[in-house]
PDB file of C-alpha atoms in Angstrom:
ATOM      1  CA  MET A   1      10.146   7.818   3.801  1.00 68.00           C
ATOM      2  CA  SER A   2       8.666   4.438   3.015  1.00 74.00           C
ATOM      3  CA  GLN A   3       8.924   1.481   5.389  1.00 76.00           C
ATOM      4  CA  LEU A   4      11.536  -0.143   3.154  1.00 80.00           C
ATOM      5  CA  GLU A   5      13.579   3.069   2.831  1.00 83.00           C
ATOM      6  CA  MET A   6      13.689   3.419   6.616  1.00 83.00           C
ATOM      7  CA  GLN A   7      14.705  -0.198   7.053  1.00 84.00           C
ATOM      8  CA  GLU A   8      17.509   0.257   4.521  1.00 86.00           C
ATOM      9  CA  LEU A   9      18.600   3.459   6.264  1.00 85.00           C
ATOM     10  CA  LEU A  10      18.839   1.783   9.658  1.00 86.00           C
ATOM     11  CA  ALA A  11      20.574  -1.272   8.257  1.00 86.00           C
ATOM     12  CA  SER A  12      23.146   0.856   6.414  1.00 85.00           C
ATOM     13  CA  TYR A  13      24.099   2.486   9.731  1.00 86.00           C
ATOM     14  CA  LYS A  14      24.183  -0.869  11.560  1.00 85.00           C
ATOM     15  CA  LEU A  15      21.146   0.090  13.647  1.00 85.00           C
ATOM     16  CA  PRO A  16      18.603  -2.518  14.828  1.00 83.00           C
ATOM     17  CA  ALA A  17      14.972  -2.779  13.755  1.00 83.00           C
ATOM     18  CA  SER A  18      13.835  -2.088  17.323  1.00 80.00           C
ATOM     19  CA  ILE A  19      14.215   1.670  16.754  1.00 83.00           C
ATOM     20  CA  LEU A  20      12.206   1.665  13.507  1.00 82.00           C
ATOM     21  CA  MET A  21       9.034   3.011  15.121  1.00 77.00           C
ATOM     22  CA  SER A  22      10.887   5.839  16.855  1.00 80.00           C
ATOM     23  CA  ILE A  23      12.604   6.945  13.649  1.00 80.00           C
ATOM     24  CA  LYS A  24       9.330   6.739  11.701  1.00 76.00           C
ATOM     25  CA  LEU A  25       7.536   8.929  14.226  1.00 74.00           C
ATOM     26  CA  TYR A  26      10.399  11.434  14.021  1.00 79.00           C
ATOM     27  CA  TYR A  27      10.385  11.618  10.226  1.00 76.00           C
ATOM     28  CA  ASP A  28       6.600  11.783   9.979  1.00 72.00           C
ATOM     29  CA  LYS A  29       6.545  14.875  12.195  1.00 73.00           C
ATOM     30  CA  LEU A  30       8.972  16.822   9.991  1.00 75.00           C
ATOM     31  CA  PRO A  31       7.164  19.667   8.178  1.00 70.00           C
ATOM     32  CA  GLN A  32       6.780  19.518   4.433  1.00 68.00           C
ATOM     33  CA  LEU A  33       6.869  22.551   2.145  1.00 67.00           C
ATOM     34  CA  ASN A  34       3.804  23.178   0.018  1.00 63.00           C
ATOM     35  CA  TYR A  35       3.737  24.941  -3.350  1.00 65.00           C
ATOM     36  CA  ASN A  36       2.563  28.314  -2.029  1.00 66.00           C
ATOM     37  CA  MET A  37       5.283  28.379   0.634  1.00 70.00           C
ATOM     38  CA  ILE A  38       7.991  27.583  -1.918  1.00 76.00           C
ATOM     39  CA  ARG A  39       6.622  30.181  -4.341  1.00 74.00           C
ATOM     40  CA  GLY A  40       6.523  32.872  -1.640  1.00 76.00           C
ATOM     41  CA  THR A  41      10.070  32.098  -0.506  1.00 81.00           C
ATOM     42  CA  VAL A  42      11.422  32.226  -4.075  1.00 82.00           C
ATOM     43  CA  ILE A  43       9.758  35.591  -4.729  1.00 81.00           C
ATOM     44  CA  ALA A  44      11.079  36.995  -1.436  1.00 82.00           C
ATOM     45  CA  ALA A  45      14.610  35.846  -2.281  1.00 85.00           C
ATOM     46  CA  MET A  46      14.409  37.382  -5.771  1.00 85.00           C
ATOM     47  CA  ARG A  47      13.160  40.705  -4.388  1.00 84.00           C
ATOM     48  CA  THR A  48      16.122  40.832  -1.995  1.00 86.00           C
ATOM     49  CA  PHE A  49      18.358  41.373  -5.026  1.00 87.00           C
ATOM     50  CA  MET A  50      15.784  42.806  -7.437  1.00 85.00           C
ATOM     51  CA  PRO A  51      13.226  44.865  -5.457  1.00 82.00           C
ATOM     52  CA  ASN A  52      11.083  45.494  -8.534  1.00 82.00           C
ATOM     53  CA  THR A  53      10.527  41.811  -9.249  1.00 77.00           C
ATOM     54  CA  SER A  54       6.853  41.385 -10.101  1.00 76.00           C
ATOM     55  CA  ASP A  55       4.637  38.670  -8.764  1.00 71.00           C
ATOM     56  CA  TYR A  56       3.931  35.683 -10.949  1.00 66.00           C
ATOM     57  CA  SER A  57       1.628  32.714 -10.996  1.00 62.00           C
ATOM     58  CA  TYR A  58       2.252  29.073 -11.822  1.00 60.00           C
ATOM     59  CA  ARG A  59       0.140  26.288 -13.153  1.00 61.00           C
ATOM     60  CA  ALA A  60       0.457  22.528 -13.181  1.00 58.00           C
ATOM     61  CA  LEU A  61       0.467  20.636 -16.446  1.00 59.00           C
ATOM     62  CA  THR A  62      -2.489  18.268 -16.542  1.00 58.00           C
ATOM     63  CA  GLY A  63      -4.023  15.805 -18.936  1.00 57.00           C
ATOM     64  CA  PHE A  64      -1.253  13.216 -18.836  1.00 53.00           C
ATOM     65  CA  HIS A  65      -2.965  10.918 -16.341  1.00 50.00           C
ATOM     66  CA  GLU A  66      -5.602  12.656 -14.251  1.00 49.00           C
ATOM     67  CA  GLU A  67      -6.550  16.174 -13.364  1.00 48.00           C
ATOM     68  CA  ILE A  68      -5.014  17.640 -10.215  1.00 48.00           C
ATOM     69  CA  LYS A  69      -7.244  17.038  -7.201  1.00 49.00           C
ATOM     70  CA  LYS A  70      -9.773  19.808  -6.604  1.00 48.00           C
ATOM     71  CA  LYS A  71      -9.835  21.846  -3.429  1.00 48.00           C
ATOM     72  CA  ASN A  72     -13.550  22.411  -3.250  1.00 48.00           C
ATOM     73  CA  LEU A  73     -15.553  20.354  -0.767  1.00 45.00           C
ATOM     74  CA  ILE A  74     -18.338  18.376  -2.384  1.00 45.00           C
ATOM     75  CA  GLN A  75     -21.700  18.979  -0.770  1.00 47.00           C
ATOM     76  CA  GLU A  76     -24.120  16.170  -0.139  1.00 49.00           C
ATOM     77  CA  SER A  77     -27.329  16.006  -2.071  1.00 48.00           C
ATOM     78  CA  THR A  78     -30.677  16.334  -0.373  1.00 49.00           C
ATOM     79  CA  ARG A  79     -31.666  12.991   1.087  1.00 56.00           C
ATOM     80  CA  THR A  80     -34.879  11.421   2.228  1.00 64.00           C
ATOM     81  CA  TYR A  81     -35.341  10.364   5.847  1.00 66.00           C
ATOM     82  CA  SER A  82     -34.816   6.687   5.027  1.00 72.00           C
ATOM     83  CA  GLN A  83     -31.674   7.509   3.057  1.00 67.00           C
ATOM     84  CA  ILE A  84     -30.258   9.464   5.999  1.00 69.00           C
ATOM     85  CA  ILE A  85     -30.910   6.546   8.359  1.00 77.00           C
ATOM     86  CA  GLN A  86     -29.334   4.150   5.892  1.00 75.00           C
ATOM     87  CA  ARG A  87     -26.272   6.377   5.593  1.00 74.00           C
ATOM     88  CA  TYR A  88     -25.668   6.449   9.349  1.00 79.00           C
ATOM     89  CA  GLU A  89     -26.167   2.712   9.598  1.00 83.00           C
ATOM     90  CA  MET A  90     -23.573   2.188   6.883  1.00 82.00           C
ATOM     91  CA  GLU A  91     -21.093   4.525   8.562  1.00 83.00           C
ATOM     92  CA  ASN A  92     -21.549   2.746  11.889  1.00 88.00           C
ATOM     93  CA  PHE A  93     -21.048  -0.597  10.160  1.00 90.00           C
ATOM     94  CA  PHE A  94     -17.861   0.741   8.563  1.00 89.00           C
ATOM     95  CA  LEU A  95     -16.461   1.882  11.924  1.00 91.00           C
ATOM     96  CA  GLN A  96     -17.511  -1.397  13.509  1.00 93.00           C
ATOM     97  CA  LYS A  97     -15.397  -3.313  10.999  1.00 94.00           C
ATOM     98  CA  ILE A  98     -12.336  -1.288  12.029  1.00 94.00           C
ATOM     99  CA  THR A  99     -13.081  -1.933  15.701  1.00 94.00           C
ATOM    100  CA  GLU A 100     -13.411  -5.654  14.977  1.00 93.00           C
ATOM    101  CA  GLY A 101     -10.152  -5.764  13.034  1.00 93.00           C
ATOM    102  CA  ASP A 102     -11.963  -7.085   9.950  1.00 94.00           C
ATOM    103  CA  VAL A 103      -9.690  -6.021   7.061  1.00 93.00           C
ATOM    104  CA  ASP A 104     -11.805  -7.505   4.260  1.00 93.00           C
ATOM    105  CA  GLY A 105     -14.972  -6.149   5.849  1.00 92.00           C
ATOM    106  CA  VAL A 106     -13.647  -2.599   6.151  1.00 92.00           C
ATOM    107  CA  LYS A 107     -12.632  -2.571   2.478  1.00 90.00           C
ATOM    108  CA  ILE A 108     -16.138  -3.529   1.381  1.00 89.00           C
ATOM    109  CA  ALA A 109     -17.868  -1.255   3.910  1.00 87.00           C
ATOM    110  CA  HIS A 110     -15.807   1.786   2.941  1.00 85.00           C
ATOM    111  CA  GLU A 111     -16.230   1.284  -0.786  1.00 83.00           C
ATOM    112  CA  THR A 112     -19.970   0.843  -0.348  1.00 80.00           C
ATOM    113  CA  MET A 113     -20.235   3.892   1.889  1.00 75.00           C
ATOM    114  CA  VAL A 114     -18.436   6.323  -0.394  1.00 71.00           C
ATOM    115  CA  SER A 115     -20.073   5.031  -3.558  1.00 72.00           C
ATOM    116  CA  ASN A 116     -23.593   5.254  -2.140  1.00 64.00           C
ATOM    117  CA  PHE A 117     -23.623   8.246   0.162  1.00 50.00           C
ATOM    118  CA  TYR A 118     -21.018  10.788  -0.970  1.00 48.00           C
ATOM    119  CA  LEU A 119     -21.556  11.070  -4.694  1.00 49.00           C
ATOM    120  CA  ARG A 120     -23.002  14.150  -6.262  1.00 45.00           C
ATOM    121  CA  GLU A 121     -25.594  13.039  -8.720  1.00 45.00           C
ATOM    122  CA  ASP A 122     -24.400  15.552 -11.330  1.00 40.00           C
ATOM    123  CA  LYS A 123     -20.664  15.025 -10.889  1.00 42.00           C
ATOM    124  CA  SER A 124     -18.058  12.311 -11.303  1.00 41.00           C
ATOM    125  CA  ALA A 125     -17.434   9.607  -8.728  1.00 40.00           C
ATOM    126  CA  GLU A 126     -15.530  11.845  -6.314  1.00 43.00           C
ATOM    127  CA  THR A 127     -16.088  11.392  -2.604  1.00 46.00           C
ATOM    128  CA  LEU A 128     -16.175  13.789   0.290  1.00 46.00           C
ATOM    129  CA  TYR A 129     -13.207  12.073   1.906  1.00 49.00           C
ATOM    130  CA  ALA A 130     -11.008  12.003  -1.189  1.00 47.00           C
ATOM    131  CA  THR A 131     -11.325  15.589  -2.426  1.00 53.00           C
ATOM    132  CA  ASN A 132     -10.484  17.773   0.551  1.00 67.00           C
ATOM    133  CA  SER A 133      -7.969  17.715   3.390  1.00 75.00           C
ATOM    134  CA  ASN A 134     -10.742  18.546   5.864  1.00 75.00           C
ATOM    135  CA  GLY A 135     -12.726  15.565   4.682  1.00 76.00           C
ATOM    136  CA  PHE A 136      -9.681  13.338   5.018  1.00 83.00           C
ATOM    137  CA  ALA A 137      -9.148  14.668   8.548  1.00 84.00           C
ATOM    138  CA  ILE A 138     -12.723  13.639   9.417  1.00 83.00           C
ATOM    139  CA  LEU A 139     -12.176  10.127   8.100  1.00 86.00           C
ATOM    140  CA  ARG A 140      -8.810   9.876   9.824  1.00 89.00           C
ATOM    141  CA  THR A 141     -10.237  10.949  13.183  1.00 89.00           C
ATOM    142  CA  LEU A 142     -13.167   8.541  13.007  1.00 89.00           C
ATOM    143  CA  ALA A 143     -10.955   5.637  11.937  1.00 92.00           C
ATOM    144  CA  ARG A 144      -8.355   6.428  14.587  1.00 92.00           C
ATOM    145  CA  LYS A 145     -10.905   6.378  17.389  1.00 93.00           C
ATOM    146  CA  ALA A 146     -12.439   3.159  16.067  1.00 94.00           C
ATOM    147  CA  ALA A 147      -8.984   1.538  16.033  1.00 94.00           C
ATOM    148  CA  GLU A 148      -8.360   2.717  19.589  1.00 92.00           C
ATOM    149  CA  ASP A 149     -11.692   1.266  20.699  1.00 92.00           C
ATOM    150  CA  GLY A 150     -10.672  -1.987  19.006  1.00 92.00           C
ATOM    151  CA  GLY A 151      -7.579  -2.257  21.185  1.00 87.00           C
ATOM    152  CA  ALA A 152      -4.817  -1.148  18.800  1.00 88.00           C
ATOM    153  CA  ALA A 153      -1.785   0.377  20.492  1.00 83.00           C
ATOM    154  CA  ILE A 154      -1.945   4.175  20.557  1.00 84.00           C
ATOM    155  CA  VAL A 155       1.673   4.477  19.412  1.00 79.00           C
ATOM    156  CA  LYS A 156       0.923   2.249  16.421  1.00 85.00           C
ATOM    157  CA  ILE A 157      -2.188   4.288  15.570  1.00 90.00           C
ATOM    158  CA  ASP A 158      -0.172   7.502  15.681  1.00 87.00           C
ATOM    159  CA  GLU A 159       2.516   5.977  13.466  1.00 83.00           C
ATOM    160  CA  ILE A 160      -0.057   4.969  10.838  1.00 89.00           C
ATOM    161  CA  THR A 161      -1.998   8.253  10.826  1.00 90.00           C
ATOM    162  CA  GLN A 162       1.123  10.452  10.754  1.00 86.00           C
ATOM    163  CA  GLU A 163       2.424   8.537   7.760  1.00 84.00           C
ATOM    164  CA  SER A 164      -0.952   8.874   6.009  1.00 88.00           C
ATOM    165  CA  ILE A 165      -0.916  12.651   6.517  1.00 86.00           C
ATOM    166  CA  GLN A 166       2.465  12.912   4.807  1.00 82.00           C
ATOM    167  CA  LYS A 167       1.324  10.723   1.919  1.00 84.00           C
ATOM    168  CA  PHE A 168      -1.913  12.688   1.520  1.00 85.00           C
ATOM    169  CA  ASP A 169       0.017  15.961   1.298  1.00 80.00           C
ATOM    170  CA  ARG A 170       2.144  14.507  -1.502  1.00 79.00           C
ATOM    171  CA  ALA A 171      -0.821  13.085  -3.436  1.00 80.00           C
ATOM    172  CA  ARG A 172      -1.810  15.110  -6.502  1.00 77.00           C
ATOM    173  CA  THR A 173      -4.730  13.223  -8.041  1.00 79.00           C
ATOM    174  CA  PRO A 174      -8.030  11.770  -6.801  1.00 76.00           C
ATOM    175  CA  SER A 175      -6.806   8.231  -7.358  1.00 80.00           C
ATOM    176  CA  GLU A 176      -3.667   8.907  -5.310  1.00 83.00           C
ATOM    177  CA  THR A 177      -5.644  10.314  -2.382  1.00 83.00           C
ATOM    178  CA  ALA A 178      -8.039   7.365  -2.586  1.00 83.00           C
ATOM    179  CA  ILE A 179      -5.097   4.965  -2.311  1.00 87.00           C
ATOM    180  CA  VAL A 180      -3.726   6.861   0.690  1.00 88.00           C
ATOM    181  CA  GLN A 181      -7.017   6.714   2.555  1.00 88.00           C
ATOM    182  CA  LYS A 182      -7.572   3.050   1.714  1.00 90.00           C
ATOM    183  CA  ASP A 183      -4.058   2.098   2.831  1.00 92.00           C
ATOM    184  CA  MET A 184      -4.575   3.988   6.090  1.00 93.00           C
ATOM    185  CA  LEU A 185      -7.863   2.216   6.810  1.00 94.00           C
ATOM    186  CA  ILE A 186      -6.349  -1.190   6.069  1.00 94.00           C
ATOM    187  CA  ALA A 187      -3.308  -0.465   8.250  1.00 94.00           C
ATOM    188  CA  LEU A 188      -5.452   0.722  11.185  1.00 95.00           C
ATOM    189  CA  THR A 189      -7.746  -2.276  10.889  1.00 95.00           C
ATOM    190  CA  GLN A 190      -4.780  -4.640  10.650  1.00 93.00           C
ATOM    191  CA  ALA A 191      -3.336  -3.048  13.803  1.00 92.00           C
ATOM    192  CA  VAL A 192      -6.586  -3.881  15.594  1.00 93.00           C
ATOM    193  CA  SER A 193      -6.490  -7.424  14.230  1.00 92.00           C
ATOM    194  CA  ASP A 194      -2.894  -7.866  15.407  1.00 88.00           C
ATOM    195  CA  ALA A 195      -3.781  -6.589  18.871  1.00 87.00           C
ATOM    196  CA  ARG A 196      -6.880  -8.789  19.116  1.00 87.00           C
ATOM    197  CA  SER A 197      -4.903 -11.855  18.059  1.00 85.00           C
ATOM    198  CA  LEU A 198      -3.200 -11.664  21.455  1.00 83.00           C
ATOM    199  CA  ASP A 199      -6.515 -11.947  23.333  1.00 83.00           C
ATOM    200  CA  LYS A 200      -6.349 -15.745  23.277  1.00 87.00           C
ATOM    201  CA  TYR A 201      -3.249 -15.680  25.460  1.00 89.00           C
ATOM    202  CA  SER A 202      -3.003 -15.175  29.192  1.00 91.00           C
ATOM    203  CA  PRO A 203      -2.184 -11.676  30.508  1.00 89.00           C
ATOM    204  CA  VAL A 204       1.398 -12.737  31.276  1.00 92.00           C
ATOM    205  CA  ILE A 205       2.058 -14.092  27.789  1.00 92.00           C
ATOM    206  CA  ARG A 206       0.369 -11.069  26.159  1.00 88.00           C
ATOM    207  CA  LYS A 207       2.729  -8.797  28.057  1.00 88.00           C
ATOM    208  CA  VAL A 208       5.728 -10.892  26.990  1.00 91.00           C
ATOM    209  CA  LEU A 209       4.652 -10.988  23.331  1.00 90.00           C
ATOM    210  CA  GLU A 210       4.056  -7.226  23.188  1.00 85.00           C
ATOM    211  CA  TYR A 211       7.561  -6.630  24.518  1.00 88.00           C
ATOM    212  CA  VAL A 212       9.236  -9.242  22.335  1.00 89.00           C
ATOM    213  CA  ASN A 213       7.462  -8.107  19.144  1.00 86.00           C
ATOM    214  CA  ALA A 214       8.767  -4.578  19.709  1.00 83.00           C
ATOM    215  CA  ASN A 215      12.306  -5.528  20.784  1.00 87.00           C
ATOM    216  CA  TYR A 216      13.086  -8.842  19.086  1.00 88.00           C
ATOM    217  CA  THR A 217      16.283  -7.493  17.477  1.00 87.00           C
ATOM    218  CA  THR A 218      17.859  -6.797  20.861  1.00 88.00           C
ATOM    219  CA  THR A 219      19.254  -9.336  23.321  1.00 88.00           C
ATOM    220  CA  ILE A 220      16.286 -10.704  25.271  1.00 89.00           C
ATOM    221  CA  LEU A 221      16.960 -13.131  28.125  1.00 89.00           C
ATOM    222  CA  ILE A 222      14.211 -15.108  29.792  1.00 90.00           C
ATOM    223  CA  HIS A 223      15.125 -13.879  33.258  1.00 91.00           C
ATOM    224  CA  HIS A 224      14.606 -10.297  32.019  1.00 90.00           C
ATOM    225  CA  LEU A 225      11.155 -11.252  30.747  1.00 91.00           C
ATOM    226  CA  SER A 226      10.272 -13.101  33.944  1.00 92.00           C
ATOM    227  CA  LYS A 227      11.350 -10.086  35.991  1.00 91.00           C
ATOM    228  CA  LYS A 228       8.996  -7.858  34.012  1.00 88.00           C
ATOM    229  CA  CYS A 229       6.149 -10.285  34.692  1.00 89.00           C
ATOM    230  CA  LYS A 230       7.193 -10.889  38.320  1.00 91.00           C
ATOM    231  CA  ILE A 231       7.288 -14.654  37.926  1.00 92.00           C
ATOM    232  CA  SER A 232      10.088 -17.210  37.876  1.00 93.00           C
ATOM    233  CA  PRO A 233      11.967 -17.957  34.619  1.00 92.00           C
ATOM    234  CA  GLU A 234      10.995 -21.628  34.910  1.00 94.00           C
ATOM    235  CA  TYR A 235       7.285 -20.875  35.191  1.00 94.00           C
ATOM    236  CA  LEU A 236       7.436 -18.396  32.288  1.00 93.00           C
ATOM    237  CA  ALA A 237       9.204 -20.954  30.083  1.00 93.00           C
ATOM    238  CA  ARG A 238       6.542 -23.586  30.822  1.00 94.00           C
ATOM    239  CA  LEU A 239       3.681 -21.134  30.276  1.00 94.00           C
ATOM    240  CA  PHE A 240       5.146 -19.852  27.007  1.00 94.00           C
ATOM    241  CA  LYS A 241       5.652 -23.394  25.708  1.00 94.00           C
ATOM    242  CA  LYS A 242       2.101 -24.342  26.698  1.00 94.00           C
ATOM    243  CA  GLU A 243       0.403 -21.388  24.991  1.00 93.00           C
ATOM    244  CA  LEU A 244       2.603 -20.963  21.898  1.00 92.00           C
ATOM    245  CA  GLY A 245       4.098 -24.386  21.416  1.00 93.00           C
ATOM    246  CA  SER A 246       7.648 -23.012  21.315  1.00 92.00           C
ATOM    247  CA  THR A 247      10.248 -21.512  23.594  1.00 93.00           C
ATOM    248  CA  PRO A 248      10.827 -17.734  23.762  1.00 92.00           C
ATOM    249  CA  THR A 249      14.123 -18.243  21.931  1.00 92.00           C
ATOM    250  CA  GLU A 250      12.425 -20.144  19.102  1.00 94.00           C
ATOM    251  CA  TYR A 251       9.742 -17.455  18.842  1.00 94.00           C
ATOM    252  CA  ILE A 252      12.330 -14.679  18.619  1.00 94.00           C
ATOM    253  CA  THR A 253      14.291 -16.618  16.002  1.00 94.00           C
ATOM    254  CA  ALA A 254      11.135 -16.993  13.897  1.00 93.00           C
ATOM    255  CA  LEU A 255      10.499 -13.236  14.075  1.00 92.00           C
ATOM    256  CA  ARG A 256      14.056 -12.424  13.066  1.00 93.00           C
ATOM    257  CA  THR A 257      14.213 -14.838  10.140  1.00 94.00           C
ATOM    258  CA  LYS A 258      10.811 -13.700   8.849  1.00 92.00           C
ATOM    259  CA  LYS A 259      11.919 -10.056   8.803  1.00 91.00           C
ATOM    260  CA  ALA A 260      15.197 -11.079   7.178  1.00 93.00           C
ATOM    261  CA  ALA A 261      13.297 -12.990   4.487  1.00 93.00           C
ATOM    262  CA  GLU A 262      11.175  -9.904   3.718  1.00 89.00           C
ATOM    263  CA  LEU A 263      14.281  -7.750   3.306  1.00 91.00           C
ATOM    264  CA  LEU A 264      16.005 -10.355   1.146  1.00 92.00           C
ATOM    265  CA  LYS A 265      13.053 -10.287  -1.246  1.00 89.00           C
ATOM    266  CA  ASN A 266      12.299  -6.558  -1.180  1.00 86.00           C
ATOM    267  CA  SER A 267      15.640  -4.779  -0.778  1.00 88.00           C
ATOM    268  CA  ASN A 268      19.190  -4.772  -2.123  1.00 87.00           C
ATOM    269  CA  LEU A 269      20.770  -4.824   1.324  1.00 90.00           C
ATOM    270  CA  SER A 270      23.667  -7.199   1.789  1.00 92.00           C
ATOM    271  CA  VAL A 271      23.212 -10.366   3.826  1.00 93.00           C
ATOM    272  CA  THR A 272      25.574  -8.948   6.448  1.00 93.00           C
ATOM    273  CA  ASP A 273      23.544  -5.735   6.803  1.00 92.00           C
ATOM    274  CA  ILE A 274      20.299  -7.676   7.043  1.00 93.00           C
ATOM    275  CA  ALA A 275      21.785  -9.992   9.657  1.00 93.00           C
ATOM    276  CA  GLU A 276      22.815  -7.067  11.856  1.00 92.00           C
ATOM    277  CA  TYR A 277      19.479  -5.298  11.308  1.00 91.00           C
ATOM    278  CA  VAL A 278      17.460  -8.259  12.614  1.00 92.00           C
ATOM    279  CA  GLY A 279      19.764  -8.822  15.565  1.00 91.00           C
ATOM    280  CA  TYR A 280      22.647 -11.087  14.478  1.00 92.00           C
ATOM    281  CA  SER A 281      26.126  -9.578  14.818  1.00 89.00           C
ATOM    282  CA  ASP A 282      27.674 -12.786  13.424  1.00 92.00           C
ATOM    283  CA  SER A 283      26.563 -13.138   9.790  1.00 91.00           C
ATOM    284  CA  ASN A 284      27.825 -16.741   9.604  1.00 94.00           C
ATOM    285  CA  TYR A 285      25.609 -17.693  12.526  1.00 95.00           C
ATOM    286  CA  PHE A 286      22.709 -15.875  10.864  1.00 95.00           C
ATOM    287  CA  VAL A 287      23.198 -17.920   7.683  1.00 95.00           C
ATOM    288  CA  LYS A 288      23.103 -21.114   9.752  1.00 95.00           C
ATOM    289  CA  VAL A 289      19.929 -20.090  11.589  1.00 95.00           C
ATOM    290  CA  PHE A 290      18.220 -18.893   8.407  1.00 95.00           C
ATOM    291  CA  LYS A 291      19.026 -22.112   6.542  1.00 94.00           C
ATOM    292  CA  LYS A 292      17.636 -24.193   9.396  1.00 93.00           C
ATOM    293  CA  HIS A 293      14.342 -22.269   9.240  1.00 91.00           C
ATOM    294  CA  TYR A 294      13.880 -21.934   5.439  1.00 91.00           C
ATOM    295  CA  GLY A 295      16.004 -24.805   4.139  1.00 92.00           C
ATOM    296  CA  LEU A 296      18.055 -22.382   2.023  1.00 92.00           C
ATOM    297  CA  THR A 297      20.893 -19.985   2.611  1.00 94.00           C
ATOM    298  CA  PRO A 298      19.912 -16.286   2.519  1.00 94.00           C
ATOM    299  CA  SER A 299      21.560 -15.857  -0.905  1.00 93.00           C
ATOM    300  CA  ALA A 300      19.765 -18.883  -2.364  1.00 93.00           C
ATOM    301  CA  PHE A 301      16.498 -17.674  -0.843  1.00 92.00           C
ATOM    302  CA  ARG A 302      16.938 -14.284  -2.501  1.00 90.00           C
ATOM    303  CA  ARG A 303      17.595 -15.845  -5.896  1.00 86.00           C
ATOM    304  CA  GLY A 304      14.823 -18.436  -5.701  1.00 80.00           C
ATOM    305  CA  ASN A 305      11.056 -18.115  -6.092  1.00 69.00           C
ATOM    306  CA  VAL A 306      10.243 -18.887  -2.460  1.00 65.00           C
ATOM    307  CA  SER A 307       7.178 -17.571  -0.648  1.00 61.00           C
ATOM    308  CA  LEU A 308       7.536 -15.765   2.667  1.00 58.00           C
ATOM    309  CA  GLN A 309       6.431 -17.826   5.652  1.00 58.00           C
TER     310      GLN A 309
END
């Protein structure tokens, strides 16, 4: 399921966004049936009633957009010593960009790497990583470890890679697999960037932000946060205001209204469902809070051409 589909599912059942990660991890671990498994099951069912049913083969219709992705692993061409050194330098640079959380840099590094070092001179522009599940597993493992070294949360890394595995299994063309791998790399690098953006804060505030960002749709009281950090509520309030320029309540409100704005623009969920999803049981109060932040009611925001902030 896509991120939006899961959000709509939770909202339709009046469930908060705080359980989104848990439900995503659950769905991403569900097994998917491949063509051979379905074919074998159908034949077995037919033979239960008609024992003499003969085997049959199937083929996919191609030529409409692109050929179905090939299963063969492309071998690398013979390289000179200098070319081998250059290849490893480029790969290390690529992984470094993930570790640094440099989204633009990883896009350029990856495109350069696959276009220069994994092309067969006598074939089309297919890459090792995009043509075979084993190759994709190699890329996924390298990128995952680089993201971990960069400080991204392990749970977030697992969420991203599990989703990419499901998408890769559904992809049927080289361009589709290329999109899957690129989206995965961007998501992992962005996770590093998000984690590193907290480095400028003190350890106490980092701990508070990590908790709030994961649970902002639930009721969060400052004395609960101060208890987690083993400091007084008054000191936490002053420290939070000093480092972020806002109170914890204002920060949480900004998170909620931003998520609500995204859903207003990208889904057909009702205002009431969106309000409950982001943590407001009273939709009238949500409308008031949203209007104060964006200058428009949720309905007017949805109708208008307003950028997300």
